[in-house]
């Protein structure tokens, strides 16, 4: 990655974190204490959305020498507060609620695991943060139980769940995670000849599937999945219009007709360029 690109990602991450911190609830009497209050809804989502991002982004910037937040203990304190809110919102069965629509949602557990396992691995390299890393892993293991018994409600969730299970298997070597992931994979990946996935969500969920398949390819030794990602990325390149926005008219999801630039694919393209050069 070029120095300029890296600096741009760092600055963009700092900007995103500042927005999360701005809307973090610091009222100890509030049920949302520690969480990110979405200004559009007026309440927090304890899992991946908002609060979970505050954990992972805050920790990443704290550990990044090029960031203005490097070794800023206030940032680490805020990240731990975000995490406490996420942990508090986890049900006994390992799930979280997506409070706007889905309750005891196993897919929220999958998205959170996929996000937190990277944070866990990062914190394991930072002296003095062993207990914080351990707490994150325990939350992920508890969420893993939800994936062994819960289900999904959209096509891309199958691969997000499988990738989360594969990450837990990679860390713990518990066979139950691998077995469950392989049950999903036996369905066959829904990548069509033109590179599209079932949802045709080039503005959103195609990137989610690409990231999940890359993870599975690495953790469960499925290098053939990378060819599916390449096929989809070829389609995405053809869907970029002259104005730089993606053509989303074919999508079956909420990005249909929306004006979206292909920024979600940046790291996917870079990762695949490195893996397939």
Coordinates of C-alpha atoms in Angstrom, one line a residue:
X1 CA 0.0 0.0 0.0
X2 CA 1.3 3.4 -0.9
X3 CA 2.2 5.9 1.9
X4 CA -0.4 8.4 0.6
X5 CA -3.2 5.7 0.5
X6 CA -2.3 4.6 4.1
X7 CA -2.4 8.2 5.3
X8 CA -5.8 8.8 3.7
X9 CA -7.2 5.7 5.4
X10 CA -5.7 6.8 8.7
X11 CA -7.2 10.3 8.4
X12 CA -10.6 8.9 7.3
X13 CA -10.6 6.5 10.3
X14 CA -9.8 9.3 12.7
X15 CA -12.7 11.3 11.3
X16 CA -15.1 8.3 11.6
X17 CA -13.9 7.7 15.2
X18 CA -14.4 11.4 16.2
X19 CA -18.0 11.1 15.0
X20 CA -18.6 8.0 17.0
X21 CA -17.0 9.6 20.1
X22 CA -19.1 12.7 19.6
X23 CA -22.3 10.7 20.0
X24 CA -21.1 8.3 22.7
X25 CA -23.5 8.3 25.7
X26 CA -21.7 9.4 28.8
X27 CA -24.7 9.6 31.1
X28 CA -24.2 6.9 33.6
X29 CA -27.9 6.9 34.4
X30 CA -28.9 6.1 30.8
X31 CA -29.6 2.6 29.5
X32 CA -27.4 3.6 26.5
X33 CA -24.4 4.5 28.7
X34 CA -21.2 3.8 26.8
X35 CA -23.0 3.3 23.5
X36 CA -23.1 5.2 20.3
X37 CA -26.4 7.2 20.0
X38 CA -27.5 7.2 16.4
X39 CA -28.6 10.8 15.8
X40 CA -31.2 9.5 13.3
X41 CA -32.9 7.2 15.8
X42 CA -32.0 8.6 19.2
X43 CA -30.9 5.2 20.6
X44 CA -27.9 2.9 20.5
X45 CA -27.2 -0.4 18.8
X46 CA -25.0 -2.4 21.2
X47 CA -23.5 -4.8 18.6
X48 CA -21.5 -4.2 15.4
X49 CA -23.4 -1.1 14.3
X50 CA -22.1 2.0 16.0
X51 CA -21.0 0.8 19.4
X52 CA -19.1 -2.2 18.1
X53 CA -17.3 0.1 15.6
X54 CA -16.3 2.3 18.4
X55 CA -14.4 -0.6 20.0
X56 CA -12.6 -1.8 16.9
X57 CA -11.9 1.7 15.4
X58 CA -10.8 3.1 18.8
X59 CA -8.4 0.2 19.5
X60 CA -7.0 0.3 15.9
X61 CA -6.2 4.1 16.2
X62 CA -4.8 3.7 19.7
X63 CA -2.3 1.1 18.3
X64 CA -1.5 3.0 15.1
X65 CA 1.8 5.0 15.3
X66 CA 0.8 7.2 12.4
X67 CA -2.5 8.2 14.1
X68 CA -3.0 11.4 16.1
X69 CA -4.7 9.0 18.6
X70 CA -1.7 6.8 19.0
X71 CA -1.4 5.7 22.7
X72 CA -4.1 8.2 23.6
X73 CA -5.5 6.6 26.8
X74 CA -8.7 8.6 26.5
X75 CA -9.4 6.8 23.2
X76 CA -8.6 3.5 24.9
X77 CA -10.9 4.4 27.8
X78 CA -13.7 5.3 25.3
X79 CA -13.2 2.0 23.4
X80 CA -13.5 0.0 26.7
X81 CA -16.7 2.0 27.4
X82 CA -18.1 1.1 24.0
X83 CA -17.2 -2.5 24.7
X84 CA -18.9 -2.5 28.1
X85 CA -22.1 -1.4 26.4
X86 CA -21.8 -4.1 23.8
X87 CA -21.1 -6.7 26.4
X88 CA -24.0 -5.5 28.5
X89 CA -26.3 -5.8 25.5
X90 CA -25.4 -9.4 24.7
X91 CA -28.2 -11.9 25.6
X92 CA -27.5 -15.1 27.5
X93 CA -27.9 -17.1 24.3
X94 CA -25.0 -15.1 22.8
X95 CA -27.1 -13.0 20.4
X96 CA -27.7 -9.2 20.3
X97 CA -30.7 -7.3 19.2
X98 CA -30.7 -5.1 16.1
X99 CA -33.1 -2.9 17.9
X100 CA -34.7 -1.4 14.8
X101 CA -36.0 -4.8 13.6
X102 CA -34.3 -8.1 14.7
X103 CA -34.3 -9.5 18.2
X104 CA -32.0 -12.2 19.5
X105 CA -30.3 -12.0 16.1
X106 CA -27.6 -14.6 15.4
X107 CA -26.4 -12.6 12.4
X108 CA -25.7 -9.6 14.6
X109 CA -23.4 -12.0 16.5
X110 CA -21.7 -13.1 13.3
X111 CA -21.0 -9.5 12.2
X112 CA -19.7 -8.6 15.7
X113 CA -17.4 -11.7 15.8
X114 CA -16.0 -10.8 12.4
X115 CA -15.2 -7.3 13.6
X116 CA -14.0 -8.1 17.2
X117 CA -11.7 -11.0 16.3
X118 CA -9.4 -8.6 14.4
X119 CA -9.5 -6.3 17.4
X120 CA -8.7 -9.2 19.7
X121 CA -5.7 -10.2 17.6
X122 CA -4.4 -6.6 17.6
X123 CA -4.7 -6.2 21.4
X124 CA -2.8 -9.4 21.9
X125 CA 0.2 -7.7 20.6
X126 CA -0.1 -4.7 23.0
X127 CA 1.6 -5.0 26.4
X128 CA -0.8 -4.3 29.2
X129 CA -4.0 -5.0 27.2
X130 CA -4.1 -8.8 27.8
X131 CA -7.2 -8.7 30.0
X132 CA -9.1 -6.5 27.5
X133 CA -8.2 -8.9 24.7
X134 CA -9.3 -11.8 26.9
X135 CA -12.7 -10.1 27.6
X136 CA -13.3 -9.5 23.8
X137 CA -12.5 -13.2 23.0
X138 CA -14.9 -14.4 25.7
X139 CA -17.7 -12.2 24.2
X140 CA -16.9 -13.7 20.8
X141 CA -17.0 -17.3 22.1
X142 CA -20.4 -16.6 23.7
X143 CA -21.6 -15.2 20.4
X144 CA -20.3 -18.3 18.7
X145 CA -22.8 -20.4 20.6
X146 CA -25.5 -18.3 19.0
X147 CA -24.1 -19.3 15.6
X148 CA -24.3 -22.9 16.4
X149 CA -28.0 -22.7 17.2
X150 CA -29.3 -19.6 15.4
X151 CA -30.2 -18.9 11.8
X152 CA -30.1 -16.2 9.2
X153 CA -32.6 -14.2 7.2
X154 CA -30.8 -12.9 4.1
X155 CA -28.5 -14.8 1.6
X156 CA -25.3 -13.0 2.5
X157 CA -25.7 -13.9 6.1
X158 CA -24.7 -17.5 5.3
X159 CA -21.2 -16.5 4.4
X160 CA -20.9 -13.9 7.2
X161 CA -21.8 -16.6 9.7
X162 CA -19.5 -19.2 8.1
X163 CA -16.6 -16.7 8.1
X164 CA -17.2 -15.8 11.8
X165 CA -17.3 -19.5 12.7
X166 CA -14.1 -20.0 10.8
X167 CA -12.4 -17.2 12.7
X168 CA -13.4 -18.8 16.0
X169 CA -12.2 -22.2 14.8
X170 CA -8.8 -20.6 13.8
X171 CA -8.4 -19.2 17.3
X172 CA -9.8 -22.1 19.4
X173 CA -9.5 -25.2 17.2
X174 CA -12.9 -26.3 18.5
X175 CA -14.2 -28.6 15.8
X176 CA -17.9 -27.6 16.3
X177 CA -17.2 -24.3 14.7
X178 CA -15.6 -25.8 11.7
X179 CA -18.3 -28.4 11.3
X180 CA -21.1 -25.7 11.4
X181 CA -19.3 -23.5 8.9
X182 CA -18.9 -26.4 6.5
X183 CA -22.6 -27.1 6.7
X184 CA -23.2 -23.6 5.2
X185 CA -20.5 -24.1 2.6
X186 CA -22.1 -27.3 1.4
X187 CA -25.0 -25.3 0.0
X188 CA -22.5 -23.9 -2.6
X189 CA -21.6 -20.3 -3.0
X190 CA -24.2 -18.3 -4.9
X191 CA -21.8 -16.5 -7.3
X192 CA -23.3 -16.5 -10.8
X193 CA -21.4 -16.7 -14.1
X194 CA -21.5 -12.9 -14.5
X195 CA -20.0 -12.4 -11.0
X196 CA -23.2 -11.3 -9.2
X197 CA -24.4 -12.8 -6.0
X198 CA -28.1 -13.6 -5.3
X199 CA -28.8 -10.2 -3.8
X200 CA -27.1 -8.3 -6.7
X201 CA -26.3 -5.7 -4.1
X202 CA -23.3 -4.1 -5.7
X203 CA -23.7 -1.0 -3.5
X204 CA -23.5 -2.9 -0.2
X205 CA -23.7 -6.6 0.4
X206 CA -21.5 -7.9 -2.5
X207 CA -18.6 -6.3 -0.7
X208 CA -19.7 -8.0 2.5
X209 CA -19.8 -11.4 0.8
X210 CA -16.4 -10.8 -0.8
X211 CA -14.8 -10.0 2.6
X212 CA -16.4 -13.1 4.1
X213 CA -15.2 -15.4 1.3
X214 CA -11.6 -14.1 1.6
X215 CA -11.7 -14.9 5.3
X216 CA -13.1 -18.4 4.7
X217 CA -10.4 -19.0 2.0
X218 CA -7.7 -18.1 4.5
X219 CA -9.1 -19.9 7.6
X220 CA -10.6 -23.0 6.1
X221 CA -8.1 -23.5 3.2
X222 CA -10.6 -22.8 0.4
X223 CA -8.4 -21.0 -2.1
X224 CA -11.0 -21.6 -4.8
X225 CA -13.2 -19.0 -3.2
X226 CA -10.8 -16.3 -4.2
X227 CA -11.8 -17.0 -7.8
X228 CA -15.4 -16.1 -6.9
X229 CA -14.3 -12.9 -5.4
X230 CA -12.3 -12.0 -8.5
X231 CA -15.3 -12.7 -10.6
X232 CA -17.4 -10.4 -8.5
X233 CA -14.8 -7.7 -8.5
X234 CA -14.7 -7.8 -12.3
X235 CA -18.4 -7.2 -12.3
X236 CA -18.1 -4.3 -9.9
X237 CA -15.6 -2.6 -12.1
X238 CA -18.0 -2.8 -15.0
X239 CA -20.8 -1.3 -12.8
X240 CA -18.9 1.9 -12.2
X241 CA -20.6 4.6 -14.2
X242 CA -18.8 7.6 -15.8
X243 CA -19.6 9.8 -12.8
X244 CA -17.8 7.4 -10.4
X245 CA -21.0 6.0 -8.9
X246 CA -22.1 2.4 -9.0
X247 CA -25.1 1.2 -11.0
X248 CA -27.4 -0.2 -8.3
X249 CA -30.6 -0.6 -10.3
X250 CA -30.3 -4.4 -10.2
X251 CA -30.1 -4.7 -6.4
X252 CA -32.7 -6.6 -4.4
X253 CA -31.7 -4.8 -1.3
X254 CA -31.9 -1.3 0.2
X255 CA -29.1 0.0 -2.0
X256 CA -31.4 -0.3 -5.0
X257 CA -31.3 3.0 -7.0
X258 CA -29.0 4.6 -4.4
X259 CA -26.0 6.7 -5.4
X260 CA -23.0 4.9 -3.9
X261 CA -19.4 5.0 -4.7
X262 CA -17.3 1.8 -4.6
X263 CA -15.3 2.7 -1.5
X264 CA -16.3 -0.5 0.3
X265 CA -14.3 -2.4 -2.2
X266 CA -11.0 -0.6 -1.8
X267 CA -9.5 -3.0 0.7
X268 CA -11.0 -6.0 -1.1
X269 CA -9.3 -5.0 -4.4
X270 CA -6.0 -4.3 -2.6
X271 CA -6.2 -7.6 -0.7
X272 CA -7.0 -9.6 -3.8
X273 CA -4.2 -7.8 -5.8
X274 CA -1.8 -9.0 -3.2
X275 CA -3.1 -12.5 -3.0
X276 CA -3.4 -13.2 -6.8
X277 CA -0.5 -11.2 -8.3

